[in-house]
Amino acid sequence: MTTDTDSHSVRPAARLRGEVAVPGDKSISHRALIFNALARGRARVDGFLASEDTESTINCLRLLGANIQQQPDGSVIVEGNGRAALHEASDVLDCGNSGTTMRLLAGLVAGLPGLAVLTGDETLRRRAMARIVRPLNELGARVTARAEGTLPPLVIQGGPIAGGQSFSPPMASAQVKSAILLAGLAADGPTTVVESAPTRDHTERLLAAMGATFQVSGSAVTITPPQGDLTAVDVRVPGDISTAAAWLVAATVHPDAELLLTGVGINPTRSGILDVLREMGADIELTEERTVGGEPVADLLVRSAPLHGIEISDPDLMPRMIDELPLAALAGALASGETVIRNAQELRVKESDRVATTAASLRAFGVDLEERDDGFRITGGATLHAASVDSAGDHRLAILGAVAGLLAQGETRVNGADVVAVSYPAFWSDLDRLSQD
Ligand code: S3P
């Protein structure tokens, strides 16, 4: 993991040119492993994102008895023998930096007999867990957590899961939804999640392909477990739009850029950044639209374009671009006029408090912005000057600092730079490759 001493320098690029085969989607990579580990049969996962976060998931699943082999070509084979083949882990489940690993595995182990202890790194141990502790307890697991049930480590005694329940999480969170649906898979009847706003639906798409039945009615999604085990399915993981977003924003705000991003997942529950950048004036062309592994995919051609500020506040939009909001704030700083981001309070409980850390980072580059409880007011037209910025142990913040550094005058330093390995291990080498003098 990141040390306090690792840092990376970024110089402004005269031009951005080239092609990026966008690395596999992190959310789908986690799910392809977890669901297939629970299923019966042999599944091959292609386009898998090899990263620190997904490595955490692999390690935890192996401790639970899953048979997972990483192949030399980057694919992963999961050999499942059904739920009954998973067992109590003989050690704590270390989820590293990964909130998705912790929350989804909490849902999984809630429905397995035995005791599980889930912990993580210093950052993950500060993240909000009451949101899954409460529903999993109501479903029949016995879940306790540090700080009166709010923070990791989590201790989960799996138990029979009671079907027929409905949950309405106050926050729009795909991780919370997925934890409940995973526990619901072990139930003796249907389980419903009513969402306050639609969140990424990779769990529903993949579990449906594996034999679970979903009924969607307005904002309510109900899972009916299959008779017997899930059936293993091969997964082709599309490129991660959250990763692509770095290049979408960099190329848009850079004065001389043209980048082709290939194989990017454009699932409508994830594509808010495309809508927002286009509304601001971005030039992004979608080509080769196709379906990969049950998910819509396209190549994205993005060129420099002048942007104008907008308001980003629709509650239904926020979950569609939650991880891209720091980059959207940077786009706002380089647009004409003002950009306002509201209803983004969930940003405060990510790998860092991303309202505070984004504000600190952009200010260091000379951006004039006001931090609000649930977002920012950003004065556009900024001229960025080089800065020394800290990732705060947050991969998205390290990438934000690097993209801003590409546009800033002088040499920028991103401290805590190695944390990009959480979601995008090749980030620094791709940055060098795409930057031309
Ligand atoms: C994720 C859901 C989102 C997102 C995270 C990945 C997922 O988190 O920010 O990076 O894979 O389900 P929340 O569920 O906390 O919104």
Coordinates of C-alpha atoms and ligand atoms in Angstrom, one line a residue, residues 26-27 30-31 100 103-104 127 131 172-176 178 200 322-323 346 350-351 354 396, ligand 1:
K26 CA -13.6 -2.6 -10.8
S27 CA -17.2 -3.0 -9.7
H30 CA -15.3 -7.8 -7.8
R31 CA -18.8 -9.1 -8.6
T100 CA -16.7 -2.9 -2.2
R103 CA -19.6 -4.5 2.1
L104 CA -20.3 -7.2 -0.5
R127 CA -15.6 4.1 6.5
R131 CA -25.5 1.2 6.5
A172 CA -28.2 5.7 -2.7
S173 CA -25.5 3.0 -2.5
A174 CA -24.9 0.1 -4.8
Q175 CA -22.7 -1.5 -2.2
V176 CA -25.5 -1.4 0.4
S178 CA -25.6 -5.5 -3.2
R200 CA -25.2 0.8 -10.6
I322 CA -20.3 9.5 -7.8
D323 CA -16.6 8.5 -8.3
E346 CA -21.9 10.7 -0.1
K350 CA -15.4 7.6 0.3
E351 CA -11.8 6.6 0.6
R354 CA -13.8 13.8 -1.1
R396 CA -9.2 9.1 -7.1
Ligands
S3P1 C1 -19.4 0.8 -5.9 C2 -20.4 1.6 -5.5 C3 -20.1 3.0 -5.1 C4 -18.8 3.5 -5.7 C5 -17.7 2.5 -5.4 C6 -18.0 1.2 -6.1 C7 -19.8 -0.7 -6.2 O1 -20.1 3.1 -3.7 O2 -18.5 4.7 -5.1 O3 -16.5 3.0 -6.0 O4 -19.0 -1.4 -6.8 O5 -20.9 -1.0 -5.8 P1 -21.4 3.3 -2.8 O6 -22.2 2.1 -2.9 O7 -20.9 3.5 -1.4 O8 -22.1 4.5 -3.4

